[in-house]
PDB file of C-alpha atoms and ligand atoms in Angstrom:
ATOM      1  CA  MET A  71      -8.658-146.485 164.897  1.00 89.00           C
ATOM      2  CA  GLU A  72      -8.534-144.767 161.552  1.00 95.00           C
ATOM      3  CA  ARG A  73     -11.866-143.805 159.985  1.00 98.00           C
ATOM      4  CA  ILE A  74     -11.762-144.641 156.279  1.00 98.00           C
ATOM      5  CA  ALA A  75     -14.455-144.207 153.614  1.00 98.00           C
ATOM      6  CA  VAL A  76     -14.757-145.431 150.059  1.00 98.00           C
ATOM      7  CA  TYR A  77     -15.884-142.981 147.411  1.00 98.00           C
ATOM      8  CA  PRO A  78     -16.945-145.230 144.512  1.00 98.00           C
ATOM      9  CA  GLY A  79     -17.855-144.104 141.037  1.00 98.00           C
ATOM     10  CA  SER A  80     -17.072-144.177 137.380  1.00 97.00           C
ATOM     11  CA  PHE A  81     -15.388-140.739 137.467  1.00 98.00           C
ATOM     12  CA  ASP A  82     -15.510-140.391 133.676  1.00 98.00           C
ATOM     13  CA  PRO A  83     -13.908-137.915 134.241  1.00 98.00           C
ATOM     14  CA  ILE A  84     -13.513-136.570 137.784  1.00 98.00           C
ATOM     15  CA  THR A  85     -15.061-133.089 138.138  1.00 98.00           C
ATOM     16  CA  MET A  86     -14.885-130.210 140.620  1.00 98.00           C
ATOM     17  CA  GLY A  87     -18.133-131.595 142.076  1.00 97.00           C
ATOM     18  CA  HIS A  88     -16.390-134.881 142.975  1.00 98.00           C
ATOM     19  CA  ILE A  89     -13.421-132.979 144.366  1.00 98.00           C
ATOM     20  CA  ASP A  90     -15.710-130.866 146.528  1.00 97.00           C
ATOM     21  CA  VAL A  91     -17.258-134.062 147.961  1.00 97.00           C
ATOM     22  CA  ILE A  92     -13.793-135.491 148.701  1.00 98.00           C
ATOM     23  CA  GLU A  93     -12.664-132.254 150.415  1.00 98.00           C
ATOM     24  CA  ARG A  94     -15.827-132.128 152.534  1.00 98.00           C
ATOM     25  CA  SER A  95     -15.452-135.753 153.588  1.00 98.00           C
ATOM     26  CA  LEU A  96     -11.920-135.101 154.852  1.00 98.00           C
ATOM     27  CA  GLY A  97     -13.559-132.979 157.539  1.00 98.00           C
ATOM     28  CA  PHE A  98     -14.825-136.118 159.280  1.00 98.00           C
ATOM     29  CA  VAL A  99     -12.878-139.121 157.974  1.00 98.00           C
ATOM     30  CA  ASP A 100      -9.146-139.707 158.205  1.00 98.00           C
ATOM     31  CA  ARG A 101      -8.748-141.156 154.725  1.00 98.00           C
ATOM     32  CA  VAL A 102     -10.787-141.548 151.550  1.00 98.00           C
ATOM     33  CA  VAL A 103     -10.272-144.276 148.992  1.00 98.00           C
ATOM     34  CA  VAL A 104     -11.500-143.064 145.617  1.00 98.00           C
ATOM     35  CA  ALA A 105     -12.525-146.365 144.016  1.00 98.00           C
ATOM     36  CA  VAL A 106     -12.949-146.251 140.256  1.00 98.00           C
ATOM     37  CA  THR A 107     -14.939-148.867 138.388  1.00 98.00           C
ATOM     38  CA  ASN A 108     -16.623-149.403 135.049  1.00 95.00           C
ATOM     39  CA  HIS A 109     -20.333-148.694 135.093  1.00 86.00           C
ATOM     40  CA  SER A 110     -22.264-151.669 133.710  1.00 82.00           C
ATOM     41  CA  ARG A 111     -24.694-149.426 131.793  1.00 83.00           C
ATOM     42  CA  LYS A 112     -22.457-146.580 130.656  1.00 83.00           C
ATOM     43  CA  ASN A 113     -19.863-146.487 127.898  1.00 92.00           C
ATOM     44  CA  SER A 114     -16.909-144.556 129.164  1.00 96.00           C
ATOM     45  CA  LEU A 115     -14.955-141.889 127.324  1.00 98.00           C
ATOM     46  CA  PHE A 116     -11.756-142.505 129.293  1.00 98.00           C
ATOM     47  CA  THR A 117     -10.385-145.973 129.963  1.00 97.00           C
ATOM     48  CA  ILE A 118     -10.280-147.024 133.583  1.00 97.00           C
ATOM     49  CA  GLU A 119      -6.477-146.633 133.501  1.00 98.00           C
ATOM     50  CA  GLU A 120      -6.836-143.052 132.245  1.00 98.00           C
ATOM     51  CA  ARG A 121      -9.464-142.192 134.876  1.00 98.00           C
ATOM     52  CA  VAL A 122      -7.342-143.601 137.685  1.00 98.00           C
ATOM     53  CA  ALA A 123      -4.230-141.812 136.377  1.00 98.00           C
ATOM     54  CA  LEU A 124      -6.035-138.448 136.224  1.00 98.00           C
ATOM     55  CA  ILE A 125      -7.245-138.762 139.823  1.00 98.00           C
ATOM     56  CA  ARG A 126      -3.795-139.913 140.966  1.00 98.00           C
ATOM     57  CA  THR A 127      -2.240-136.837 139.364  1.00 98.00           C
ATOM     58  CA  ILE A 128      -4.646-134.585 141.283  1.00 98.00           C
ATOM     59  CA  TYR A 129      -4.025-136.313 144.636  1.00 98.00           C
ATOM     60  CA  ASP A 130      -0.362-136.990 144.022  1.00 96.00           C
ATOM     61  CA  LYS A 131       0.768-135.302 147.236  1.00 94.00           C
ATOM     62  CA  SER A 132      -2.156-136.194 149.457  1.00 97.00           C
ATOM     63  CA  LYS A 133      -1.546-138.715 152.209  1.00 96.00           C
ATOM     64  CA  ARG A 134      -5.278-138.835 152.970  1.00 98.00           C
ATOM     65  CA  VAL A 135      -6.634-139.650 149.519  1.00 98.00           C
ATOM     66  CA  GLU A 136      -5.874-143.028 147.958  1.00 98.00           C
ATOM     67  CA  VAL A 137      -6.905-143.915 144.423  1.00 98.00           C
ATOM     68  CA  ASP A 138      -7.801-147.482 143.544  1.00 98.00           C
ATOM     69  CA  ARG A 139      -9.917-149.446 141.076  1.00 98.00           C
ATOM     70  CA  PHE A 140     -12.206-152.391 141.460  1.00 98.00           C
ATOM     71  CA  ASN A 141     -14.264-154.845 139.424  1.00 97.00           C
ATOM     72  CA  GLY A 142     -17.480-156.501 140.447  1.00 97.00           C
ATOM     73  CA  LEU A 143     -19.565-155.723 143.492  1.00 98.00           C
ATOM     74  CA  LEU A 144     -18.672-152.750 145.632  1.00 98.00           C
ATOM     75  CA  VAL A 145     -19.547-154.642 148.826  1.00 98.00           C
ATOM     76  CA  ASN A 146     -16.988-157.342 147.995  1.00 98.00           C
ATOM     77  CA  TYR A 147     -14.311-154.738 147.373  1.00 98.00           C
ATOM     78  CA  MET A 148     -15.168-153.071 150.688  1.00 98.00           C
ATOM     79  CA  LYS A 149     -15.022-156.344 152.579  1.00 98.00           C
ATOM     80  CA  LYS A 150     -11.565-156.988 151.148  1.00 98.00           C
ATOM     81  CA  LYS A 151     -10.432-153.489 152.165  1.00 98.00           C
ATOM     82  CA  ARG A 152     -12.208-153.718 155.568  1.00 97.00           C
ATOM     83  CA  ILE A 153     -14.070-150.469 155.006  1.00 98.00           C
ATOM     84  CA  ASN A 154     -17.750-149.979 155.783  1.00 97.00           C
ATOM     85  CA  ILE A 155     -18.501-146.359 154.892  1.00 98.00           C
ATOM     86  CA  ILE A 156     -19.578-145.401 151.355  1.00 98.00           C
ATOM     87  CA  LEU A 157     -19.488-141.741 150.353  1.00 98.00           C
ATOM     88  CA  ARG A 158     -21.730-140.421 147.629  1.00 98.00           C
ATOM     89  CA  GLY A 159     -22.494-136.908 146.469  1.00 97.00           C
ATOM     90  CA  LEU A 160     -26.135-135.885 146.207  1.00 95.00           C
ATOM     91  CA  ARG A 161     -27.034-132.964 144.001  1.00 91.00           C
ATOM     92  CA  ALA A 162     -30.566-132.487 142.793  1.00 83.00           C
ATOM     93  CA  VAL A 163     -33.671-134.471 143.682  1.00 83.00           C
ATOM     94  CA  SER A 164     -33.132-136.318 140.397  1.00 81.00           C
ATOM     95  CA  ASP A 165     -30.126-138.092 141.937  1.00 89.00           C
ATOM     96  CA  PHE A 166     -32.178-139.333 144.834  1.00 93.00           C
ATOM     97  CA  GLU A 167     -33.989-142.345 143.405  1.00 94.00           C
ATOM     98  CA  TYR A 168     -30.889-143.937 141.917  1.00 94.00           C
ATOM     99  CA  GLU A 169     -28.840-143.264 145.046  1.00 97.00           C
ATOM    100  CA  PHE A 170     -31.600-144.598 147.298  1.00 96.00           C
ATOM    101  CA  GLN A 171     -31.794-147.819 145.247  1.00 97.00           C
ATOM    102  CA  MET A 172     -28.032-148.280 145.457  1.00 97.00           C
ATOM    103  CA  LEU A 173     -28.026-147.636 149.192  1.00 98.00           C
ATOM    104  CA  LEU A 174     -30.746-150.227 149.798  1.00 98.00           C
ATOM    105  CA  ALA A 175     -29.101-152.786 147.506  1.00 98.00           C
ATOM    106  CA  ASN A 176     -25.743-152.369 149.229  1.00 98.00           C
ATOM    107  CA  ARG A 177     -27.379-152.535 152.652  1.00 98.00           C
ATOM    108  CA  LYS A 178     -29.134-155.790 151.715  1.00 98.00           C
ATOM    109  CA  LEU A 179     -25.877-157.215 150.402  1.00 98.00           C
ATOM    110  CA  ASP A 180     -23.966-156.215 153.536  1.00 98.00           C
ATOM    111  CA  SER A 181     -25.810-154.819 156.545  1.00 98.00           C
ATOM    112  CA  ARG A 182     -22.630-153.417 158.122  1.00 97.00           C
ATOM    113  CA  ILE A 183     -22.219-150.864 155.365  1.00 97.00           C
ATOM    114  CA  GLU A 184     -23.471-147.304 155.818  1.00 98.00           C
ATOM    115  CA  THR A 185     -23.779-144.806 152.973  1.00 98.00           C
ATOM    116  CA  VAL A 186     -23.107-141.155 153.757  1.00 98.00           C
ATOM    117  CA  PHE A 187     -24.399-138.519 151.332  1.00 97.00           C
ATOM    118  CA  LEU A 188     -22.696-135.184 150.955  1.00 97.00           C
ATOM    119  CA  MET A 189     -24.105-132.189 149.155  1.00 95.00           C
ATOM    120  CA  PRO A 190     -21.543-130.380 147.059  1.00 93.00           C
ATOM    121  CA  GLY A 191     -21.379-126.583 147.273  1.00 93.00           C
ATOM    122  CA  GLU A 192     -24.142-124.929 145.247  1.00 92.00           C
ATOM    123  CA  GLU A 193     -21.627-123.734 142.633  1.00 92.00           C
ATOM    124  CA  PHE A 194     -21.067-127.415 141.778  1.00 92.00           C
ATOM    125  CA  PHE A 195     -24.680-128.537 141.880  1.00 89.00           C
ATOM    126  CA  PHE A 196     -25.217-128.721 138.140  1.00 91.00           C
ATOM    127  CA  ILE A 197     -21.829-130.231 137.243  1.00 94.00           C
ATOM    128  CA  SER A 198     -21.795-133.835 136.132  1.00 95.00           C
ATOM    129  CA  SER A 199     -19.289-135.850 134.136  1.00 97.00           C
ATOM    130  CA  SER A 200     -21.899-136.173 131.367  1.00 96.00           C
ATOM    131  CA  ILE A 201     -22.446-132.410 131.083  1.00 96.00           C
ATOM    132  CA  VAL A 202     -18.679-131.840 131.064  1.00 98.00           C
ATOM    133  CA  LYS A 203     -18.228-134.418 128.282  1.00 98.00           C
ATOM    134  CA  GLU A 204     -21.002-132.865 126.241  1.00 97.00           C
ATOM    135  CA  ILE A 205     -19.489-129.376 126.500  1.00 98.00           C
ATOM    136  CA  ALA A 206     -16.014-130.702 125.683  1.00 98.00           C
ATOM    137  CA  SER A 207     -17.316-132.729 122.725  1.00 98.00           C
ATOM    138  CA  LEU A 208     -18.645-129.446 121.316  1.00 97.00           C
ATOM    139  CA  LYS A 209     -15.254-127.856 121.975  1.00 96.00           C
ATOM    140  CA  GLY A 210     -16.525-125.619 124.772  1.00 96.00           C
ATOM    141  CA  ASP A 211     -14.500-124.354 127.712  1.00 97.00           C
ATOM    142  CA  VAL A 212     -14.696-126.760 130.657  1.00 97.00           C
ATOM    143  CA  SER A 213     -11.870-125.236 132.691  1.00 97.00           C
ATOM    144  CA  MET A 214     -14.202-124.043 135.488  1.00 96.00           C
ATOM    145  CA  PHE A 215     -15.790-127.483 135.902  1.00 97.00           C
ATOM    146  CA  VAL A 216     -12.756-129.774 136.047  1.00 98.00           C
ATOM    147  CA  PRO A 217      -9.133-129.638 137.254  1.00 98.00           C
ATOM    148  CA  GLU A 218      -6.577-128.491 134.692  1.00 98.00           C
ATOM    149  CA  VAL A 219      -5.210-131.983 133.950  1.00 98.00           C
ATOM    150  CA  VAL A 220      -8.719-133.168 133.153  1.00 98.00           C
ATOM    151  CA  ALA A 221      -9.433-130.158 130.909  1.00 98.00           C
ATOM    152  CA  GLU A 222      -6.207-130.948 129.008  1.00 98.00           C
ATOM    153  CA  ALA A 223      -7.136-134.622 128.714  1.00 98.00           C
ATOM    154  CA  LEU A 224     -10.566-133.679 127.341  1.00 98.00           C
ATOM    155  CA  LYS A 225      -8.970-131.371 124.788  1.00 97.00           C
ATOM    156  CA  LYS A 226      -6.790-134.242 123.624  1.00 97.00           C
ATOM    157  CA  LYS A 227      -9.741-136.648 123.395  1.00 96.00           C
ATOM    158  CA  PHE A 228     -11.813-134.226 121.367  1.00 97.00           C
ATOM    159  CA  LYS A 229      -8.828-132.807 119.445  1.00 92.00           C
ATOM    160  CA  TYR A 230      -9.148-129.087 120.090  1.00 89.00           C
TER     161      TYR A 230
HETATM  162  O1  PNS B 439     -20.404-142.545 139.228  1.00 95.74           O
HETATM  163  P1  PNS B 439     -21.495-143.545 139.074  1.00 95.74           P
HETATM  164  O2  PNS B 439     -21.426-144.135 137.693  1.00 95.74           O
HETATM  165  O3  PNS B 439     -22.854-143.005 139.405  1.00 95.74           O
HETATM  166  O4  PNS B 439     -21.179-144.706 140.130  1.00 95.74           O
HETATM  167  C1  PNS B 439     -21.990-145.833 140.263  1.00 95.74           C
HETATM  168  C2  PNS B 439     -21.244-146.942 141.022  1.00 95.74           C
HETATM  169  C3  PNS B 439     -19.976-147.273 140.308  1.00 95.74           C
HETATM  170  C4  PNS B 439     -20.950-146.476 142.427  1.00 95.74           C
HETATM  171  C5  PNS B 439     -22.177-148.192 141.082  1.00 95.74           C
HETATM  172  O5  PNS B 439     -22.594-148.514 139.794  1.00 95.74           O
HETATM  173  C6  PNS B 439     -21.468-149.391 141.705  1.00 95.74           C
HETATM  174  O6  PNS B 439     -21.336-149.468 142.910  1.00 95.74           O
HETATM  175  N1  PNS B 439     -21.021-150.331 140.861  1.00 95.74           N
HETATM  176  C7  PNS B 439     -20.350-151.535 141.298  1.00 95.74           C
HETATM  177  C8  PNS B 439     -21.256-152.745 141.130  1.00 95.74           C
HETATM  178  C9  PNS B 439     -22.173-152.931 142.323  1.00 95.74           C
HETATM  179  O7  PNS B 439     -21.745-153.139 143.437  1.00 95.74           O
HETATM  180  N2  PNS B 439     -23.503-152.847 142.082  1.00 95.74           N
HETATM  181  C10 PNS B 439     -24.502-153.048 143.129  1.00 95.74           C
HETATM  182  C11 PNS B 439     -24.844-151.772 143.849  1.00 95.74           C
HETATM  183  S1  PNS B 439     -25.909-150.783 142.878  1.00 95.74           S
END
């Protein structure tokens, strides 16, 4: 049986940190579904269509990475897809509380679901979509933090 995991997030936009988590996960799962959604408490820079399209461009040729979107509860999406592994990246201790809350909430909502945390390589530890957006909004160089297509998309958004 194929081992499949869901990697949910807002990916606004996808960064090298996310990509590192995806690459690491492919060491122990057969396929990853990158599931993009709108965060209820965050305004996004890119529309969900743009975020999905950017990730699809990056994984265009990959048979092991699928890109999808969902609305509503993650557990409902996972039930529909018949997947019960959630992947999340864990960077600093500051991520822990939020991630722990989400894990417990998802576990209460569906006890069959397990969340697996992966630590990105230390060179990606400080990268977040928010930091990348801040640098890009100030017209800084983000090319070492995001794939080329994303860097280009940020340049277009911020007109530089
Ligand atoms: O990249 P993010 O913004 O930290 O990802 C958070 C995300 C999208 C994984 C989380 O907000 C989520 O699962 N949203 C879907 C709604 C849901 O199921 N909420 C209950 C679990 S907290």
